[in-house]
Coordinates of C-alpha atoms in Angstrom, one line a residue:
Chain A
N1 CA -6.0 13.9 -14.4
A2 CA -2.6 13.1 -13.4
G3 CA -3.6 11.1 -10.1
V4 CA -0.8 11.1 -7.4
T5 CA 2.5 12.4 -8.6
Q6 CA 5.9 12.3 -6.6
T7 CA 9.2 14.0 -7.1
P8 CA 11.9 13.1 -7.3
K9 CA 12.0 9.5 -8.7
F10 CA 15.5 8.8 -7.4
Q11 CA 17.6 10.6 -4.7
V12 CA 20.8 9.9 -3.2
L13 CA 21.9 11.8 0.1
K14 CA 24.7 11.7 2.5
T15 CA 24.0 11.1 6.0
G16 CA 23.1 14.3 7.8
Q17 CA 21.6 15.9 4.7
S18 CA 18.1 17.2 4.7
M19 CA 15.6 16.9 2.0
T20 CA 11.8 17.2 1.1
L21 CA 10.1 14.6 -0.9
Q22 CA 7.1 16.0 -2.9
C23 CA 3.7 14.7 -3.2
A24 CA 0.6 16.0 -5.0
Q25 CA -2.8 14.8 -6.0
D26 CA -5.4 16.2 -8.2
M27 CA -8.4 14.0 -7.3
N28 CA -9.5 16.3 -4.3
H29 CA -8.9 13.6 -1.7
E30 CA -9.2 14.4 1.9
Y31 CA -6.9 11.7 3.1
M32 CA -3.1 11.5 2.2
S33 CA -0.3 9.3 3.7
W34 CA 3.1 8.5 3.3
Y35 CA 4.5 4.9 3.5
R36 CA 8.1 3.3 3.3
Q37 CA 8.6 0.0 1.6
D38 CA 11.6 -2.2 2.7
P39 CA 12.3 -5.7 1.7
G40 CA 10.7 -8.1 4.0
M41 CA 8.9 -5.4 6.0
G42 CA 6.0 -4.5 3.7
L43 CA 4.5 -1.0 3.5
R44 CA 4.8 0.9 6.9
L45 CA 2.9 4.0 7.6
I46 CA 5.0 7.1 8.4
H47 CA 2.6 10.0 8.6
Y48 CA -0.9 10.7 7.4
S49 CA -3.3 13.7 7.0
V50 CA -7.2 13.7 7.2
G51 CA -7.4 17.1 5.7
A52 CA -5.6 20.3 5.2
G53 CA -4.0 21.5 8.4
I54 CA -4.4 18.0 10.1
T55 CA -1.5 15.6 10.3
D56 CA -0.8 12.5 12.5
Q57 CA 1.9 10.1 13.1
G58 CA 1.9 6.5 11.7
E59 CA 3.8 3.4 12.6
V60 CA 7.4 4.7 11.9
P61 CA 7.3 8.6 12.2
N62 CA 10.7 9.1 13.7
G63 CA 13.0 11.3 11.5
Y64 CA 10.3 12.6 9.4
N65 CA 8.0 15.5 9.3
V66 CA 5.0 16.4 7.4
S67 CA 2.7 19.5 6.8
R68 CA -0.6 19.7 4.9
S69 CA -1.2 23.4 4.0
T70 CA -3.3 22.5 1.0
T71 CA -5.6 19.7 -0.1
E72 CA -3.4 18.9 -3.0
D73 CA 0.0 18.7 -1.4
F74 CA 1.6 16.6 1.3
P75 CA 5.4 16.8 1.4
L76 CA 7.6 14.6 3.5
R77 CA 10.7 16.2 5.1
L78 CA 13.8 14.1 6.2
L79 CA 15.5 16.2 8.9
S80 CA 18.9 14.6 9.1
A81 CA 19.1 11.7 6.8
A82 CA 20.3 8.4 8.2
P83 CA 21.3 5.2 6.2
S84 CA 18.3 3.5 8.0
Q85 CA 16.1 5.7 6.1
T86 CA 17.3 4.1 2.7
S87 CA 14.1 2.8 1.3
V88 CA 11.4 3.4 -1.3
Y89 CA 8.8 6.1 -0.3
F90 CA 5.1 6.0 -1.5
C91 CA 2.6 8.7 -1.2
A92 CA -1.0 7.8 -1.3
S93 CA -4.4 9.4 -1.3
S94 CA -8.0 8.3 -0.7
Y95 CA -11.4 9.7 -0.2
G96 CA -11.0 8.8 3.4
S97 CA -13.9 6.7 3.8
R98 CA -13.7 5.1 7.2
L99 CA -15.0 1.9 5.7
Y100 CA -12.9 1.3 2.8
N101 CA -10.0 4.0 2.6
E102 CA -8.9 2.5 -0.7
Q103 CA -5.7 4.0 -1.5
F104 CA -4.3 5.6 -4.8
F105 CA -0.6 5.5 -4.9
G106 CA 2.2 7.5 -6.4
P107 CA 5.0 5.8 -8.4
G108 CA 7.5 6.2 -5.4
T109 CA 10.8 7.7 -4.7
R110 CA 13.8 5.6 -4.3
L111 CA 16.1 7.0 -1.7
T112 CA 19.5 6.0 -0.7
V113 CA 21.4 7.3 2.1
L114 CA 25.2 6.9 2.1
Chain B
T1 CA -2.2 -4.1 16.3
Q2 CA -4.2 -6.0 13.7
L3 CA -1.8 -8.1 11.5
L4 CA -2.2 -9.5 8.2
E5 CA -0.2 -12.7 7.4
Q6 CA 0.2 -13.5 3.6
S7 CA 1.3 -16.7 2.2
P8 CA 3.2 -18.0 0.4
Q9 CA 5.8 -15.2 0.5
F10 CA 7.1 -16.2 -3.0
L11 CA 5.5 -18.2 -5.7
S12 CA 7.0 -19.0 -9.2
I13 CA 4.8 -20.9 -11.6
Q14 CA 4.6 -21.7 -15.3
E15 CA 2.2 -19.8 -17.6
G16 CA -1.1 -21.5 -17.7
E17 CA -1.1 -22.9 -14.1
N18 CA -3.6 -22.0 -11.4
L19 CA -2.7 -20.6 -8.2
T20 CA -4.2 -19.2 -4.9
V21 CA -2.6 -16.8 -2.4
Y22 CA -3.8 -16.2 1.1
C23 CA -4.3 -13.4 3.4
N24 CA -5.1 -14.4 7.1
S25 CA -5.8 -12.5 10.3
S26 CA -6.8 -13.3 13.8
S27 CA -8.8 -9.9 13.9
V28 CA -12.0 -9.0 12.2
F29 CA -11.7 -6.4 9.3
S30 CA -14.7 -4.4 8.0
S31 CA -13.4 -4.8 4.4
L32 CA -10.2 -6.1 2.9
Q33 CA -8.6 -4.7 -0.4
W34 CA -6.1 -6.4 -2.8
Y35 CA -3.5 -4.5 -4.6
R36 CA -1.0 -5.5 -7.3
Q37 CA 2.4 -3.8 -7.4
E38 CA 4.7 -4.1 -10.5
P39 CA 8.4 -3.6 -10.2
G40 CA 9.3 0.1 -10.0
E41 CA 5.6 1.3 -9.6
G42 CA 3.3 1.9 -6.7
P43 CA 0.5 -0.5 -5.8
V44 CA -2.6 -0.4 -7.7
L45 CA -5.8 -1.3 -6.2
L46 CA -7.7 -4.6 -7.7
V47 CA -10.7 -5.1 -5.4
T48 CA -12.4 -4.3 -2.2
V49 CA -14.2 -7.2 -0.4
V50 CA -16.7 -6.2 2.2
T51 CA -19.4 -8.8 3.0
G52 CA -18.4 -12.0 4.8
G53 CA -18.5 -14.8 2.1
E54 CA -18.2 -12.4 -0.7
V55 CA -16.8 -13.6 -4.0
K56 CA -15.7 -11.1 -6.7
K57 CA -14.3 -11.8 -10.0
L58 CA -12.0 -9.7 -12.1
K59 CA -11.4 -11.5 -15.4
R60 CA -9.1 -14.5 -14.4
L61 CA -8.8 -13.3 -10.7
T62 CA -11.2 -14.5 -8.3
F63 CA -11.4 -12.9 -4.6
Q64 CA -13.0 -14.3 -1.6
F65 CA -13.7 -12.7 1.8
G66 CA -14.1 -15.3 4.5
D67 CA -17.3 -15.7 6.4
A68 CA -16.0 -14.4 9.5
R69 CA -14.1 -11.5 7.9
K70 CA -10.7 -12.6 9.1
D71 CA -9.3 -14.0 5.9
S72 CA -9.3 -13.6 2.2
S73 CA -7.8 -15.4 -0.9
L74 CA -7.0 -14.5 -4.3
H75 CA -7.1 -17.3 -7.0
I76 CA -5.6 -16.7 -10.5
T77 CA -6.8 -19.0 -13.3
A78 CA -4.3 -19.8 -16.2
A79 CA -1.7 -17.4 -15.0
Q80 CA -0.1 -15.2 -17.6
P81 CA 3.4 -13.4 -17.5
G82 CA 1.4 -10.1 -17.0
D83 CA 0.2 -11.3 -13.7
T84 CA 3.8 -11.1 -12.3
G85 CA 4.0 -8.8 -9.4
L86 CA 3.6 -8.3 -5.7
Y87 CA 0.2 -8.9 -4.4
L88 CA -0.7 -7.1 -1.2
C89 CA -3.8 -7.4 1.0
A90 CA -4.8 -4.5 3.3
G91 CA -7.7 -3.6 5.7
P92 CA -8.9 -0.9 7.8
P93 CA -9.5 -1.7 11.5
H94 CA -12.9 -3.0 12.3
S95 CA -14.0 0.0 14.5
G96 CA -12.4 2.6 16.8
A97 CA -10.0 5.2 16.5
G98 CA -7.4 5.2 13.8
S99 CA -10.0 4.0 11.2
Y100 CA -8.2 5.6 8.6
Q101 CA -5.1 3.7 9.0
L102 CA -4.7 0.6 6.7
T103 CA -2.8 -2.4 7.7
F104 CA -0.9 -4.0 4.9
G105 CA 0.3 -7.6 4.6
K106 CA 3.9 -8.2 3.5
G107 CA 2.7 -9.4 0.2
T108 CA 3.1 -12.6 -2.1
K109 CA 5.7 -12.0 -4.8
L110 CA 4.4 -13.8 -7.9
S111 CA 6.5 -14.7 -10.9
V112 CA 4.9 -16.2 -14.0
I113 CA 7.4 -17.9 -16.2
P114 CA 6.6 -17.9 -20.0

């Protein structure tokens, strides 16, 4: 049971490039989400999904796209990278309990945009 | 938007000392979660408190949920270097739409010096 996995661990992009951050979970969790973590800003929700085929925007969705074609995978796409997207990105999953929604986090992707 | 304020922001103590960190809000939360994040890794869930006034113990860590469910505290007894990390509190909104979206505090960064 690998839990939540993310690839790559590190990535450097040039402004304007696009890329996809991969996230997969093997716990059969319905709820998955993407956060970014910046110094002094805490964890901010980018997009989330409550099940395959269903996605919605979080607090900071601009510049990012997501899709959820399977329960296991929830990739995050950067359409045209900007220096403001330099951050550490975390994928998380949970059972989707409305009461608790306890999150299981991946190890993160550290992204630098030059 | 429900906010969670954590204090102190930074804390540096000697091994063996006791400490308390706080998580406060003006809003009611149906539950609160505490996570610990070690450098270079994703947050890991420590505990969830659900009932107002609830106290939970996890070895040397004691978690308390306020009677009004607006605040929580984490007390560490005889801190050890292994306790070093970023402590985050988080909670789902009390009710209504968007109940899947957790609100995170910005965290308390704890350093325990040997």
